[in-house]
Amino acid sequence: MNSHAPDQTPAGPRALSLHRPWAWLIIHAGKDIENRTWHTPYRGPVILHSARPLNTAILAELAHRHGSQAARQAAFIGFVGVADLQSIHPATACAGGCSPWAEPTGMHWVFADPRPFRSVIPGLGSRGLFDPLLPVLIENARLAKESA
């Protein structure tokens, strides 16, 4: 099985980049499963990053269900909040029936207790689970330089 995480579970929270608007849906709209092709031993808080690729069909559905303001927020790029990664199981364990968000193949990452940030924190994403501190610092330094 493919693993994008280090062999040892790191200290502190990890971050995960998701295509827009999936991170927003986990934090604000009850999306409790993230479908991935890989597994990690890490469990605990995950800071969710809304990445550049945008699923426009899902964003249109989000606007229809939650309003245009929610759709605008879901389109932002950056760190949107934190949720607890409770478990990971193969889709075959539940036949994709553990959540309306579950796909019939791959790995189901089970998230709970989503907590939004007051506003989106600018920062660059990365592949796999990553340390969120450095991307946030780099992006905020860039923004500070631009505004000077």
C-alpha atoms as a printed R data frame, in Angstrom:
    type eleno elety resid chain resno       x      y       z
1   ATOM     1    CA   MET     A     1   0.000  0.000   0.000
2   ATOM     2    CA   ASN     A     2   1.270  3.444  -0.916
3   ATOM     3    CA   SER     A     3   2.049  5.748   2.021
4   ATOM     4    CA   HIS     A     4   2.793  9.444   1.679
5   ATOM     5    CA   ALA     A     5   3.664  9.872   5.349
6   ATOM     6    CA   PRO     A     6   7.041  9.397   7.047
7   ATOM     7    CA   ASP     A     7   7.720  6.037   8.685
8   ATOM     8    CA   GLN     A     8   7.551  7.614  12.134
9   ATOM     9    CA   THR     A     9   4.470  9.494  13.277
10  ATOM    10    CA   PRO     A    10   5.555 13.137  13.619
11  ATOM    11    CA   ALA     A    11   4.914 15.286  16.657
12  ATOM    12    CA   GLY     A    12   2.339 18.038  16.302
13  ATOM    13    CA   PRO     A    13  -0.520 18.421  13.857
14  ATOM    14    CA   ARG     A    14  -0.126 17.578  10.198
15  ATOM    15    CA   ALA     A    15  -1.715 19.331   7.241
16  ATOM    16    CA   LEU     A    16  -3.417 17.903   4.169
17  ATOM    17    CA   SER     A    17  -4.141 19.694   0.886
18  ATOM    18    CA   LEU     A    18  -7.434 18.964  -0.835
19  ATOM    19    CA   HIS     A    19  -8.867 20.271  -4.080
20  ATOM    20    CA   ARG     A    20 -11.357 23.068  -3.574
21  ATOM    21    CA   PRO     A    21 -14.040 22.899  -2.165
22  ATOM    22    CA   TRP     A    22 -13.451 19.570  -0.327
23  ATOM    23    CA   ALA     A    23 -11.631 21.128   2.673
24  ATOM    24    CA   TRP     A    24 -14.465 23.637   3.160
25  ATOM    25    CA   LEU     A    25 -17.020 20.817   3.007
26  ATOM    26    CA   ILE     A    26 -15.211 18.895   5.777
27  ATOM    27    CA   ILE     A    27 -14.989 21.970   8.007
28  ATOM    28    CA   HIS     A    28 -18.423 23.509   7.340
29  ATOM    29    CA   ALA     A    29 -20.794 21.030   5.710
30  ATOM    30    CA   GLY     A    30 -20.476 17.641   7.387
31  ATOM    31    CA   LYS     A    31 -18.173 15.869   4.917
32  ATOM    32    CA   ASP     A    32 -16.805 13.165   7.226
33  ATOM    33    CA   ILE     A    33 -14.900 11.005   4.719
34  ATOM    34    CA   GLU     A    34 -11.952 11.998   2.564
35  ATOM    35    CA   ASN     A    35 -11.290  9.460  -0.179
36  ATOM    36    CA   ARG     A    36  -7.587  8.764  -0.695
37  ATOM    37    CA   THR     A    37  -5.531  6.083  -2.412
38  ATOM    38    CA   TRP     A    38  -3.030  5.782   0.449
39  ATOM    39    CA   HIS     A    39  -2.824  5.084   4.164
40  ATOM    40    CA   THR     A    40  -0.903  6.707   7.015
41  ATOM    41    CA   PRO     A    41  -0.312  5.629  10.615
42  ATOM    42    CA   TYR     A    42  -0.960  9.225  11.756
43  ATOM    43    CA   ARG     A    43  -4.070  9.920  13.841
44  ATOM    44    CA   GLY     A    44  -4.932 13.252  15.380
45  ATOM    45    CA   PRO     A    45  -5.509 16.842  14.306
46  ATOM    46    CA   VAL     A    46  -5.132 17.609  10.607
47  ATOM    47    CA   ILE     A    47  -5.064 21.186   9.358
48  ATOM    48    CA   LEU     A    48  -6.983 21.229   6.099
49  ATOM    49    CA   HIS     A    49  -5.619 23.201   3.175
50  ATOM    50    CA   SER     A    50  -7.793 24.216   0.252
51  ATOM    51    CA   ALA     A    51  -5.586 23.833  -2.820
52  ATOM    52    CA   ARG     A    52  -5.566 25.428  -6.256
53  ATOM    53    CA   PRO     A    53  -7.482 22.818  -8.306
54  ATOM    54    CA   LEU     A    54 -11.181 23.704  -8.218
55  ATOM    55    CA   ASN     A    55 -14.041 21.280  -8.825
56  ATOM    56    CA   THR     A    56 -16.501 23.728 -10.406
57  ATOM    57    CA   ALA     A    57 -19.388 21.241 -10.541
58  ATOM    58    CA   ILE     A    58 -19.165 20.618  -6.780
59  ATOM    59    CA   LEU     A    59 -18.772 24.368  -6.155
60  ATOM    60    CA   ALA     A    60 -21.979 25.045  -8.132
61  ATOM    61    CA   GLU     A    61 -23.825 22.422  -6.079
62  ATOM    62    CA   LEU     A    62 -22.418 23.957  -2.881
63  ATOM    63    CA   ALA     A    63 -23.719 27.395  -3.964
64  ATOM    64    CA   HIS     A    64 -27.144 25.890  -4.653
65  ATOM    65    CA   ARG     A    65 -27.315 24.186  -1.228
66  ATOM    66    CA   HIS     A    66 -25.445 26.667   1.004
67  ATOM    67    CA   GLY     A    67 -25.618 30.001  -0.855
68  ATOM    68    CA   SER     A    68 -23.246 32.160  -2.847
69  ATOM    69    CA   GLN     A    69 -21.365 33.429   0.228
70  ATOM    70    CA   ALA     A    70 -20.460 29.855   1.194
71  ATOM    71    CA   ALA     A    71 -19.346 29.149  -2.377
72  ATOM    72    CA   ARG     A    72 -17.101 32.239  -2.348
73  ATOM    73    CA   GLN     A    73 -15.533 31.119   0.948
74  ATOM    74    CA   ALA     A    74 -15.047 27.575  -0.364
75  ATOM    75    CA   ALA     A    75 -13.160 28.933  -3.388
76  ATOM    76    CA   PHE     A    76 -10.400 30.551  -1.272
77  ATOM    77    CA   ILE     A    77  -6.951 28.969  -1.291
78  ATOM    78    CA   GLY     A    78  -5.251 28.413   2.078
79  ATOM    79    CA   PHE     A    79  -5.666 26.749   5.454
80  ATOM    80    CA   VAL     A    80  -9.368 26.664   6.381
81  ATOM    81    CA   GLY     A    81  -9.556 24.770   9.670
82  ATOM    82    CA   VAL     A    82  -8.671 21.632  11.575
83  ATOM    83    CA   ALA     A    83 -10.421 18.286  11.989
84  ATOM    84    CA   ASP     A    84  -9.421 15.114  13.794
85  ATOM    85    CA   LEU     A    85  -8.369 12.154  11.683
86  ATOM    86    CA   GLN     A    86  -9.935  9.344  13.718
87  ATOM    87    CA   SER     A    87  -9.349  6.313  11.526
88  ATOM    88    CA   ILE     A    88  -8.642  5.046   8.046
89  ATOM    89    CA   HIS     A    89 -10.195  1.957   6.534
90  ATOM    90    CA   PRO     A    90 -10.313  0.420   3.055
91  ATOM    91    CA   ALA     A    91 -13.501  1.030   1.115
92  ATOM    92    CA   THR     A    92 -13.946 -2.731   0.918
93  ATOM    93    CA   ALA     A    93 -14.516 -2.779   4.707
94  ATOM    94    CA   CYS     A    94 -17.783 -0.869   4.327
95  ATOM    95    CA   ALA     A    95 -18.561 -1.372   0.619
96  ATOM    96    CA   GLY     A    96 -18.505  2.429   0.359
97  ATOM    97    CA   GLY     A    97 -21.545  2.650   2.632
98  ATOM    98    CA   CYS     A    98 -20.011  4.250   5.731
99  ATOM    99    CA   SER     A    99 -20.915  7.778   4.592
100 ATOM   100    CA   PRO     A   100 -22.641  9.542   1.719
101 ATOM   101    CA   TRP     A   101 -19.174 10.947   0.930
102 ATOM   102    CA   ALA     A   102 -17.523  7.523   0.660
103 ATOM   103    CA   GLU     A   103 -16.414  6.211  -2.709
104 ATOM   104    CA   PRO     A   104 -16.510  2.462  -3.414
105 ATOM   105    CA   THR     A   105 -12.731  2.157  -3.842
106 ATOM   106    CA   GLY     A   106  -9.583  3.395  -2.111
107 ATOM   107    CA   MET     A   107  -9.111  4.383   1.512
108 ATOM   108    CA   HIS     A   108 -11.644  6.240   3.634
109 ATOM   109    CA   TRP     A   109 -10.098  8.794   5.970
110 ATOM   110    CA   VAL     A   110 -12.636  9.378   8.751
111 ATOM   111    CA   PHE     A   111 -12.696 12.977  10.046
112 ATOM   112    CA   ALA     A   112 -14.544 14.302  13.103
113 ATOM   113    CA   ASP     A   113 -14.817 17.440  15.209
114 ATOM   114    CA   PRO     A   114 -14.179 20.034  12.468
115 ATOM   115    CA   ARG     A   115 -13.110 23.473  13.727
116 ATOM   116    CA   PRO     A   116 -12.984 26.391  11.283
117 ATOM   117    CA   PHE     A   117 -10.383 29.119  11.458
118 ATOM   118    CA   ARG     A   118 -11.778 32.656  11.792
119 ATOM   119    CA   SER     A   119 -10.520 33.317   8.289
120 ATOM   120    CA   VAL     A   120  -8.533 31.451   5.659
121 ATOM   121    CA   ILE     A   121  -4.813 31.506   6.474
122 ATOM   122    CA   PRO     A   122  -2.730 32.007   3.325
123 ATOM   123    CA   GLY     A   123  -0.183 29.302   2.720
124 ATOM   124    CA   LEU     A   124   1.092 26.838   0.188
125 ATOM   125    CA   GLY     A   125  -0.035 23.245   0.197
126 ATOM   126    CA   SER     A   126   1.953 20.105  -0.420
127 ATOM   127    CA   ARG     A   127   1.486 16.448  -1.270
128 ATOM   128    CA   GLY     A   128   0.781 13.921   1.452
129 ATOM   129    CA   LEU     A   129   0.674 14.876   5.097
130 ATOM   130    CA   PHE     A   130   2.987 17.789   5.765
131 ATOM   131    CA   ASP     A   131   4.156 20.184   8.472
132 ATOM   132    CA   PRO     A   132   1.954 23.270   7.962
133 ATOM   133    CA   LEU     A   133   4.240 25.785   9.671
134 ATOM   134    CA   LEU     A   134   6.772 26.423   6.907
135 ATOM   135    CA   PRO     A   135   4.250 26.983   4.058
136 ATOM   136    CA   VAL     A   136   2.256 29.410   6.224
137 ATOM   137    CA   LEU     A   137   5.365 31.383   7.162
138 ATOM   138    CA   ILE     A   138   6.603 31.536   3.555
139 ATOM   139    CA   GLU     A   139   3.283 32.721   2.163
140 ATOM   140    CA   ASN     A   140   2.728 35.315   4.897
141 ATOM   141    CA   ALA     A   141   6.275 36.671   4.380
142 ATOM   142    CA   ARG     A   142   5.507 36.991   0.651
143 ATOM   143    CA   LEU     A   143   2.248 38.823   1.359
144 ATOM   144    CA   ALA     A   144   3.995 41.155   3.823
145 ATOM   145    CA   LYS     A   145   6.653 41.968   1.224
146 ATOM   146    CA   GLU     A   146   3.981 42.673  -1.421
147 ATOM   147    CA   SER     A   147   2.107 45.057   0.868
148 ATOM   148    CA   ALA     A   148   5.287 46.967   1.902
